[in-house]
PDB file of C-alpha atoms in Angstrom:
ATOM      1  CA  GLU M  27     107.360 268.218 322.513  1.00 42.00           C
ATOM      2  CA  GLY M  28     109.634 265.506 323.891  1.00 41.00           C
ATOM      3  CA  MET M  29     112.652 267.001 322.268  1.00 45.00           C
ATOM      4  CA  THR M  30     112.098 270.604 323.554  1.00 44.00           C
ATOM      5  CA  LYS M  31     111.543 269.228 327.227  1.00 47.00           C
ATOM      6  CA  GLN M  32     114.899 267.536 326.959  1.00 48.00           C
ATOM      7  CA  LEU M  33     116.783 270.497 325.829  1.00 48.00           C
ATOM      8  CA  GLY M  34     114.855 273.037 327.833  1.00 50.00           C
ATOM      9  CA  GLN M  35     114.456 274.996 324.675  1.00 53.00           C
ATOM     10  CA  GLN M  36     111.610 276.297 322.212  1.00 54.00           C
ATOM     11  CA  VAL M  37     111.913 274.907 318.781  1.00 55.00           C
ATOM     12  CA  VAL M  38     110.824 277.396 315.826  1.00 56.00           C
ATOM     13  CA  VAL M  39     109.586 275.740 312.829  1.00 56.00           C
ATOM     14  CA  VAL M  40     110.725 277.368 309.756  1.00 60.00           C
ATOM     15  CA  SER M  41     108.720 276.103 306.212  1.00 54.00           C
ATOM     16  CA  LYS M  42     110.974 276.328 303.151  1.00 54.00           C
ATOM     17  CA  PRO M  43     108.892 274.283 300.629  1.00 47.00           C
ATOM     18  CA  GLY M  44     109.923 273.723 296.903  1.00 50.00           C
ATOM     19  CA  ALA M  45     112.296 272.390 294.527  1.00 55.00           C
ATOM     20  CA  GLY M  46     111.725 268.792 295.870  1.00 59.00           C
ATOM     21  CA  GLY M  47     113.213 269.844 299.230  1.00 72.00           C
ATOM     22  CA  GLY M  48     115.960 271.709 297.947  1.00 76.00           C
ATOM     23  CA  ILE M  49     114.970 275.056 299.051  1.00 84.00           C
ATOM     24  CA  GLY M  50     114.719 273.658 302.677  1.00 88.00           C
ATOM     25  CA  TYR M  51     118.294 271.811 302.322  1.00 94.00           C
ATOM     26  CA  LYS M  52     119.830 274.911 301.045  1.00 94.00           C
ATOM     27  CA  TYR M  53     118.733 276.962 303.840  1.00 93.00           C
ATOM     28  CA  VAL M  54     119.937 274.832 306.668  1.00 95.00           C
ATOM     29  CA  GLN M  55     122.951 273.789 304.758  1.00 95.00           C
ATOM     30  CA  ALA M  56     124.104 277.565 304.749  1.00 95.00           C
ATOM     31  CA  ARG M  57     123.441 278.129 308.397  1.00 95.00           C
ATOM     32  CA  LYS M  58     126.159 278.507 311.219  1.00 96.00           C
ATOM     33  CA  PRO M  59     126.778 274.782 312.316  1.00 96.00           C
ATOM     34  CA  ASP M  60     125.954 275.682 315.948  1.00 95.00           C
ATOM     35  CA  GLY M  61     123.327 273.338 316.649  1.00 94.00           C
ATOM     36  CA  TYR M  62     120.274 275.743 316.180  1.00 93.00           C
ATOM     37  CA  SER M  63     119.461 274.827 312.770  1.00 94.00           C
ATOM     38  CA  MET M  64     118.289 271.401 311.317  1.00 95.00           C
ATOM     39  CA  VAL M  65     116.605 270.177 308.564  1.00 95.00           C
ATOM     40  CA  LEU M  66     113.760 267.339 308.724  1.00 94.00           C
ATOM     41  CA  SER M  67     115.322 265.235 306.021  1.00 96.00           C
ATOM     42  CA  SER M  68     114.130 262.107 304.044  1.00 95.00           C
ATOM     43  CA  ASN M  69     114.870 260.218 300.992  1.00 95.00           C
ATOM     44  CA  SER M  70     114.959 263.676 299.246  1.00 94.00           C
ATOM     45  CA  ILE M  71     118.231 264.592 300.077  1.00 96.00           C
ATOM     46  CA  SER M  72     119.408 262.253 297.338  1.00 96.00           C
ATOM     47  CA  THR M  73     116.807 262.915 294.682  1.00 94.00           C
ATOM     48  CA  GLY M  74     117.145 266.740 295.223  1.00 92.00           C
ATOM     49  CA  TYR M  75     120.773 266.422 294.484  1.00 94.00           C
ATOM     50  CA  HIS M  76     120.516 263.973 291.715  1.00 94.00           C
ATOM     51  CA  SER M  77     117.983 265.799 290.011  1.00 91.00           C
ATOM     52  CA  GLY M  78     119.863 269.024 290.156  1.00 91.00           C
ATOM     53  CA  MET M  79     117.680 270.737 292.859  1.00 90.00           C
ATOM     54  CA  MET M  80     120.620 271.569 295.093  1.00 93.00           C
ATOM     55  CA  PRO M  81     124.443 271.677 294.438  1.00 94.00           C
ATOM     56  CA  PHE M  82     125.508 269.358 297.346  1.00 95.00           C
ATOM     57  CA  ASP M  83     124.737 265.743 298.415  1.00 96.00           C
ATOM     58  CA  HIS M  84     124.191 264.510 301.875  1.00 97.00           C
ATOM     59  CA  SER M  85     127.748 264.815 302.870  1.00 97.00           C
ATOM     60  CA  ALA M  86     127.174 268.658 303.120  1.00 97.00           C
ATOM     61  CA  PHE M  87     125.216 267.425 306.334  1.00 98.00           C
ATOM     62  CA  ASP M  88     125.850 265.837 309.630  1.00 98.00           C
ATOM     63  CA  ALA M  89     123.493 262.846 310.064  1.00 98.00           C
ATOM     64  CA  LEU M  90     121.640 263.215 313.396  1.00 98.00           C
ATOM     65  CA  ALA M  91     119.224 260.566 313.354  1.00 98.00           C
ATOM     66  CA  LYS M  92     116.673 258.580 311.438  1.00 98.00           C
ATOM     67  CA  VAL M  93     113.274 259.102 313.377  1.00 98.00           C
ATOM     68  CA  CYS M  94     110.596 257.274 311.471  1.00 97.00           C
ATOM     69  CA  VAL M  95     109.510 255.603 308.309  1.00 96.00           C
ATOM     70  CA  GLU M  96     106.610 255.865 306.251  1.00 95.00           C
ATOM     71  CA  PHE M  97     105.461 252.907 303.810  1.00 96.00           C
ATOM     72  CA  PRO M  98     104.037 253.372 300.422  1.00 97.00           C
ATOM     73  CA  VAL M  99     101.303 251.402 299.256  1.00 97.00           C
ATOM     74  CA  VAL M 100      99.578 250.121 295.763  1.00 98.00           C
ATOM     75  CA  ALA M 101      95.959 250.978 295.702  1.00 98.00           C
ATOM     76  CA  LEU M 102      93.447 250.437 292.858  1.00 98.00           C
ATOM     77  CA  ARG M 103      89.629 251.135 292.442  1.00 98.00           C
ATOM     78  CA  ALA M 104      87.636 248.616 294.597  1.00 98.00           C
ATOM     79  CA  ASP M 105      86.076 247.031 291.612  1.00 97.00           C
ATOM     80  CA  ALA M 106      89.364 246.531 289.720  1.00 97.00           C
ATOM     81  CA  PRO M 107      89.927 242.934 288.684  1.00 96.00           C
ATOM     82  CA  ILE M 108      93.274 242.965 290.207  1.00 97.00           C
ATOM     83  CA  GLY M 109      93.532 241.449 293.753  1.00 97.00           C
ATOM     84  CA  ASN M 110      97.489 241.507 294.660  1.00 98.00           C
ATOM     85  CA  LEU M 111     100.714 242.511 293.326  1.00 98.00           C
ATOM     86  CA  LYS M 112     101.020 239.435 291.240  1.00 98.00           C
ATOM     87  CA  ASP M 113      97.919 239.957 289.220  1.00 97.00           C
ATOM     88  CA  MET M 114      99.138 243.279 288.535  1.00 98.00           C
ATOM     89  CA  VAL M 115     102.530 242.506 287.285  1.00 98.00           C
ATOM     90  CA  ALA M 116     100.937 239.752 285.105  1.00 98.00           C
ATOM     91  CA  PHE M 117      98.450 242.223 283.762  1.00 97.00           C
ATOM     92  CA  ALA M 118     101.050 244.494 283.028  1.00 98.00           C
ATOM     93  CA  ARG M 119     103.126 241.934 281.130  1.00 97.00           C
ATOM     94  CA  ARG M 120     100.231 240.597 278.891  1.00 97.00           C
ATOM     95  CA  ASN M 121      99.141 244.402 278.336  1.00 97.00           C
ATOM     96  CA  PRO M 122     102.418 246.449 277.619  1.00 97.00           C
ATOM     97  CA  GLY M 123     101.746 250.187 278.584  1.00 97.00           C
ATOM     98  CA  LYS M 124      98.351 250.122 279.227  1.00 97.00           C
ATOM     99  CA  LEU M 125      98.144 249.812 282.959  1.00 98.00           C
ATOM    100  CA  ARG M 126      98.473 253.464 284.219  1.00 98.00           C
ATOM    101  CA  ILE M 127      99.992 254.116 287.614  1.00 98.00           C
ATOM    102  CA  GLY M 128     100.056 257.555 289.119  1.00 97.00           C
ATOM    103  CA  SER M 129     101.824 259.106 291.850  1.00 95.00           C
ATOM    104  CA  THR M 130     103.296 262.487 293.152  1.00 91.00           C
ATOM    105  CA  SER M 131     105.522 264.683 291.324  1.00 88.00           C
ATOM    106  CA  ILE M 132     108.437 263.524 288.813  1.00 89.00           C
ATOM    107  CA  GLY M 133     111.516 262.623 291.153  1.00 88.00           C
ATOM    108  CA  SER M 134     109.332 262.379 294.169  1.00 89.00           C
ATOM    109  CA  HIS M 135     109.895 259.290 296.136  1.00 92.00           C
ATOM    110  CA  MET M 136     106.389 257.754 295.507  1.00 94.00           C
ATOM    111  CA  HIS M 137     107.201 258.371 291.485  1.00 94.00           C
ATOM    112  CA  LEU M 138     110.715 256.692 291.953  1.00 95.00           C
ATOM    113  CA  THR M 139     109.150 253.757 294.096  1.00 96.00           C
ATOM    114  CA  ALA M 140     106.992 253.190 290.883  1.00 96.00           C
ATOM    115  CA  VAL M 141     109.867 253.283 288.412  1.00 95.00           C
ATOM    116  CA  ALA M 142     111.888 251.129 290.451  1.00 95.00           C
ATOM    117  CA  PHE M 143     109.269 248.521 291.031  1.00 97.00           C
ATOM    118  CA  SER M 144     108.594 248.399 287.098  1.00 96.00           C
ATOM    119  CA  ASN M 145     112.263 248.416 286.269  1.00 94.00           C
ATOM    120  CA  ASP M 146     112.818 245.614 288.839  1.00 95.00           C
ATOM    121  CA  ASN M 147     110.079 243.405 287.376  1.00 96.00           C
ATOM    122  CA  ALA M 148     110.572 244.179 283.855  1.00 96.00           C
ATOM    123  CA  ILE M 149     107.251 245.709 283.115  1.00 97.00           C
ATOM    124  CA  GLU M 150     106.293 248.252 280.764  1.00 97.00           C
ATOM    125  CA  VAL M 151     103.568 250.838 282.528  1.00 97.00           C
ATOM    126  CA  THR M 152     102.445 254.281 281.866  1.00 97.00           C
ATOM    127  CA  LEU M 153     103.437 256.313 284.584  1.00 96.00           C
ATOM    128  CA  VAL M 154     101.472 259.599 285.320  1.00 96.00           C
ATOM    129  CA  PRO M 155     103.403 261.828 288.221  1.00 93.00           C
ATOM    130  CA  PHE M 156     100.898 264.457 289.512  1.00 92.00           C
ATOM    131  CA  ALA M 157     101.878 268.038 290.879  1.00 80.00           C
ATOM    132  CA  THR M 158      99.946 267.800 293.579  1.00 72.00           C
ATOM    133  CA  THR M 159      97.669 265.121 295.465  1.00 74.00           C
ATOM    134  CA  GLY M 160      95.503 264.850 292.100  1.00 91.00           C
ATOM    135  CA  HIS M 161      96.672 261.064 291.495  1.00 96.00           C
ATOM    136  CA  VAL M 162      94.338 259.933 294.156  1.00 95.00           C
ATOM    137  CA  SER M 163      91.221 261.996 292.681  1.00 96.00           C
ATOM    138  CA  SER M 164      92.257 260.803 289.222  1.00 96.00           C
ATOM    139  CA  LEU M 165      92.000 257.093 290.452  1.00 97.00           C
ATOM    140  CA  LEU M 166      88.688 257.473 291.928  1.00 97.00           C
ATOM    141  CA  GLY M 167      87.444 259.216 288.543  1.00 96.00           C
ATOM    142  CA  GLY M 168      88.894 256.207 286.604  1.00 96.00           C
ATOM    143  CA  HIS M 169      91.500 258.249 284.703  1.00 97.00           C
ATOM    144  CA  ILE M 170      94.264 256.039 285.876  1.00 98.00           C
ATOM    145  CA  ASP M 171      94.402 252.480 287.051  1.00 98.00           C
ATOM    146  CA  ALA M 172      96.585 252.437 290.343  1.00 98.00           C
ATOM    147  CA  VAL M 173      98.392 254.897 292.482  1.00 98.00           C
ATOM    148  CA  VAL M 174     101.689 254.410 294.695  1.00 98.00           C
ATOM    149  CA  THR M 175     101.402 256.838 297.430  1.00 96.00           C
ATOM    150  CA  LEU M 176     101.592 256.950 301.162  1.00 94.00           C
ATOM    151  CA  PRO M 177      98.454 255.352 303.265  1.00 93.00           C
ATOM    152  CA  GLY M 178      97.235 258.595 304.511  1.00 90.00           C
ATOM    153  CA  SER M 179      96.069 259.522 300.876  1.00 93.00           C
ATOM    154  CA  VAL M 180      94.063 256.525 300.676  1.00 95.00           C
ATOM    155  CA  SER M 181      92.814 255.113 303.953  1.00 93.00           C
ATOM    156  CA  GLN M 182      89.490 257.124 304.006  1.00 94.00           C
ATOM    157  CA  HIS M 183      88.667 255.978 300.354  1.00 97.00           C
ATOM    158  CA  VAL M 184      89.556 252.389 301.378  1.00 97.00           C
ATOM    159  CA  LYS M 185      87.179 252.395 304.602  1.00 95.00           C
ATOM    160  CA  GLY M 186      84.621 254.020 302.452  1.00 97.00           C
ATOM    161  CA  GLY M 187      84.859 250.804 299.834  1.00 97.00           C
ATOM    162  CA  MET M 188      85.991 253.024 297.007  1.00 98.00           C
ATOM    163  CA  LEU M 189      89.489 251.837 297.018  1.00 98.00           C
ATOM    164  CA  LYS M 190      91.350 248.965 297.753  1.00 98.00           C
ATOM    165  CA  VAL M 191      95.370 248.549 298.656  1.00 98.00           C
ATOM    166  CA  VAL M 192      96.797 245.323 297.180  1.00 98.00           C
ATOM    167  CA  GLY M 193     100.431 245.497 298.041  1.00 98.00           C
ATOM    168  CA  VAL M 194     102.975 247.532 300.468  1.00 98.00           C
ATOM    169  CA  LEU M 195     106.113 248.423 298.926  1.00 98.00           C
ATOM    170  CA  ALA M 196     108.039 248.515 302.218  1.00 96.00           C
ATOM    171  CA  SER M 197     110.334 246.618 304.767  1.00 94.00           C
ATOM    172  CA  ALA M 198     107.283 245.792 306.938  1.00 94.00           C
ATOM    173  CA  ARG M 199     103.432 245.869 306.631  1.00 93.00           C
ATOM    174  CA  GLU M 200     101.817 249.091 307.157  1.00 93.00           C
ATOM    175  CA  PRO M 201      99.829 249.140 310.229  1.00 89.00           C
ATOM    176  CA  VAL M 202      96.752 251.032 308.743  1.00 90.00           C
ATOM    177  CA  PHE M 203      96.407 248.072 306.287  1.00 93.00           C
ATOM    178  CA  ALA M 204      97.705 245.170 308.766  1.00 92.00           C
ATOM    179  CA  GLU M 205      95.946 242.633 306.479  1.00 96.00           C
ATOM    180  CA  VAL M 206      98.110 243.419 303.320  1.00 97.00           C
ATOM    181  CA  PRO M 207     101.043 241.667 302.673  1.00 98.00           C
ATOM    182  CA  THR M 208     104.366 243.407 301.525  1.00 98.00           C
ATOM    183  CA  ALA M 209     105.755 242.786 298.414  1.00 98.00           C
ATOM    184  CA  ILE M 210     108.203 240.723 299.764  1.00 98.00           C
ATOM    185  CA  GLU M 211     105.634 238.268 301.102  1.00 98.00           C
ATOM    186  CA  GLN M 212     104.084 238.462 297.904  1.00 98.00           C
ATOM    187  CA  GLY M 213     107.574 237.161 296.223  1.00 97.00           C
ATOM    188  CA  PHE M 214     108.938 240.428 295.045  1.00 97.00           C
ATOM    189  CA  ALA M 215     112.534 241.245 296.447  1.00 96.00           C
ATOM    190  CA  PHE M 216     111.481 245.051 296.572  1.00 96.00           C
ATOM    191  CA  GLN M 217     110.988 247.525 299.164  1.00 95.00           C
ATOM    192  CA  SER M 218     111.317 251.255 299.301  1.00 96.00           C
ATOM    193  CA  ASP M 219     110.732 252.700 302.700  1.00 96.00           C
ATOM    194  CA  LEU M 220     110.421 256.357 302.926  1.00 96.00           C
ATOM    195  CA  TRP M 221     112.482 257.442 306.047  1.00 97.00           C
ATOM    196  CA  ARG M 222     112.698 260.708 307.998  1.00 97.00           C
ATOM    197  CA  GLY M 223     115.639 261.975 309.936  1.00 97.00           C
ATOM    198  CA  ILE M 224     117.195 264.808 311.058  1.00 97.00           C
ATOM    199  CA  HIS M 225     120.479 266.560 309.511  1.00 97.00           C
ATOM    200  CA  LEU M 226     122.512 269.601 310.623  1.00 97.00           C
ATOM    201  CA  PRO M 227     125.162 271.838 308.982  1.00 97.00           C
ATOM    202  CA  LYS M 228     128.313 270.020 308.624  1.00 97.00           C
ATOM    203  CA  GLY M 229     130.840 270.742 311.399  1.00 97.00           C
ATOM    204  CA  THR M 230     128.327 271.027 314.255  1.00 97.00           C
ATOM    205  CA  PRO M 231     130.409 270.454 317.380  1.00 97.00           C
ATOM    206  CA  PRO M 232     130.315 266.809 318.678  1.00 97.00           C
ATOM    207  CA  ALA M 233     129.173 267.913 322.292  1.00 97.00           C
ATOM    208  CA  ILE M 234     126.132 269.572 320.791  1.00 97.00           C
ATOM    209  CA  LEU M 235     125.244 266.562 318.173  1.00 97.00           C
ATOM    210  CA  ALA M 236     125.606 264.347 321.336  1.00 97.00           C
ATOM    211  CA  ARG M 237     122.934 266.445 323.351  1.00 96.00           C
ATOM    212  CA  LEU M 238     120.505 266.733 320.201  1.00 96.00           C
ATOM    213  CA  GLU M 239     120.857 262.892 319.514  1.00 97.00           C
ATOM    214  CA  GLU M 240     120.104 262.097 323.024  1.00 96.00           C
ATOM    215  CA  ALA M 241     116.805 264.616 322.949  1.00 95.00           C
ATOM    216  CA  VAL M 242     115.893 262.976 319.682  1.00 96.00           C
ATOM    217  CA  ARG M 243     116.129 259.311 320.817  1.00 97.00           C
ATOM    218  CA  THR M 244     114.009 260.092 323.840  1.00 96.00           C
ATOM    219  CA  THR M 245     111.293 261.810 321.875  1.00 96.00           C
ATOM    220  CA  VAL M 246     111.358 258.836 319.009  1.00 97.00           C
ATOM    221  CA  ASN M 247     111.167 255.976 321.895  1.00 96.00           C
ATOM    222  CA  SER M 248     108.229 258.342 323.871  1.00 96.00           C
ATOM    223  CA  ALA M 249     104.766 257.099 323.887  1.00 96.00           C
ATOM    224  CA  GLU M 250     103.405 260.620 322.627  1.00 95.00           C
ATOM    225  CA  PHE M 251     105.692 260.249 319.591  1.00 95.00           C
ATOM    226  CA  ARG M 252     104.356 256.435 318.693  1.00 94.00           C
ATOM    227  CA  GLN M 253     100.767 257.518 319.372  1.00 92.00           C
ATOM    228  CA  LEU M 254     100.982 260.398 316.987  1.00 91.00           C
ATOM    229  CA  GLY M 255     102.384 258.455 314.392  1.00 89.00           C
ATOM    230  CA  GLU M 256      99.195 256.129 314.758  1.00 85.00           C
ATOM    231  CA  LYS M 257      97.087 258.974 313.969  1.00 82.00           C
ATOM    232  CA  ILE M 258      98.942 260.713 311.253  1.00 80.00           C
ATOM    233  CA  GLY M 259     100.561 257.616 309.680  1.00 81.00           C
ATOM    234  CA  TYR M 260     104.155 256.846 310.685  1.00 89.00           C
ATOM    235  CA  LEU M 261     106.223 254.438 312.306  1.00 93.00           C
ATOM    236  CA  PRO M 262     108.900 255.332 314.841  1.00 96.00           C
ATOM    237  CA  ALA M 263     112.250 254.127 313.727  1.00 96.00           C
ATOM    238  CA  TYR M 264     115.219 255.571 315.707  1.00 98.00           C
ATOM    239  CA  LEU M 265     118.610 255.077 314.152  1.00 97.00           C
ATOM    240  CA  ALA M 266     121.714 256.676 315.651  1.00 97.00           C
ATOM    241  CA  PRO M 267     124.153 258.860 313.689  1.00 97.00           C
ATOM    242  CA  GLU M 268     126.699 256.639 312.319  1.00 97.00           C
ATOM    243  CA  PRO M 269     124.198 253.862 311.124  1.00 98.00           C
ATOM    244  CA  PHE M 270     121.975 256.431 309.807  1.00 98.00           C
ATOM    245  CA  ALA M 271     124.827 258.112 307.920  1.00 98.00           C
ATOM    246  CA  ARG M 272     125.461 254.713 306.379  1.00 98.00           C
ATOM    247  CA  LEU M 273     121.767 254.100 305.389  1.00 97.00           C
ATOM    248  CA  VAL M 274     121.831 257.636 303.780  1.00 98.00           C
ATOM    249  CA  ALA M 275     125.127 256.830 301.545  1.00 97.00           C
ATOM    250  CA  THR M 276     123.840 253.382 300.585  1.00 96.00           C
ATOM    251  CA  GLU M 277     120.173 254.471 299.677  1.00 95.00           C
ATOM    252  CA  ASP M 278     121.876 257.367 297.810  1.00 96.00           C
ATOM    253  CA  ALA M 279     123.855 254.988 295.283  1.00 95.00           C
ATOM    254  CA  ALA M 280     120.876 253.195 294.702  1.00 93.00           C
ATOM    255  CA  ILE M 281     118.563 256.257 294.171  1.00 95.00           C
ATOM    256  CA  ALA M 282     121.353 257.435 291.612  1.00 95.00           C
ATOM    257  CA  ARG M 283     120.999 254.331 289.911  1.00 93.00           C
ATOM    258  CA  VAL M 284     117.034 254.527 289.411  1.00 92.00           C
ATOM    259  CA  MET M 285     116.787 258.038 288.522  1.00 93.00           C
ATOM    260  CA  ALA M 286     119.742 257.325 285.845  1.00 93.00           C
ATOM    261  CA  ARG M 287     117.676 254.536 284.204  1.00 88.00           C
ATOM    262  CA  ALA M 288     114.662 257.047 284.399  1.00 87.00           C
ATOM    263  CA  GLY M 289     116.284 259.575 282.718  1.00 90.00           C
ATOM    264  CA  LEU M 290     115.948 262.055 285.765  1.00 91.00           C
ATOM    265  CA  ARG M 291     119.458 262.008 287.018  1.00 92.00           C
ATOM    266  CA  THR M 292     121.726 265.318 286.328  1.00 91.00           C
ATOM    267  CA  THR M 293     124.879 264.319 288.197  1.00 90.00           C
ATOM    268  CA  THR M 294     127.762 261.969 286.976  1.00 85.00           C
ATOM    269  CA  PRO M 295     128.396 258.868 288.266  1.00 79.00           C
TER     270      PRO M 295
END
């Protein structure tokens, strides 16, 4: 709403799900670079490319701004004999392959976060990616032992006493679970923020990018945007075009390494 007020325009949202975000990225990348088409991007701009879901990478777009972040959390059943990430890693080392960790689909940010955390800590676990949100119901049913997921997927179950969160795999604490320390606070040099931003077709005129960037910045810094985030589970995190583009490029290289190690990368180094 804040952005449309700034521009004096209405925004039409076109949903193009599928292929790990690849369908939406392809749709916008093929549009005329006139400022009227943009894509709500995320780390999937890299996972989609390196998994072969789309034939181009982030350089096929103009980066406009990062707008928010969401933090992956590790949740277990409330009665699990694991109280923190150190307990979980210790259990996995004592019992190679026994710990079953669920996530969303193969190659998703949650799945790759679980892969990366396991690799970084040299633990052997059984990763169980689900095509939909079945990872949480499977955890509740005792079919898996833990999940790496976004807070909104488990917050009600935590409030109801059925699940507990033992760590936040991110750069800061998750406000929904403010009492739960991050992996870094627990002694693990690891974070895997899920960022969301806006990209436009490559070659969008600078004057148009500047106007759009101003509108996005105003919106992200507004009280309304912050309050909406508190309701649905994101933190405003504005980043201007140039530093945002550098962040995407840096993370793209890291994601490529993780995917290669997991056998999910189709692109060549």
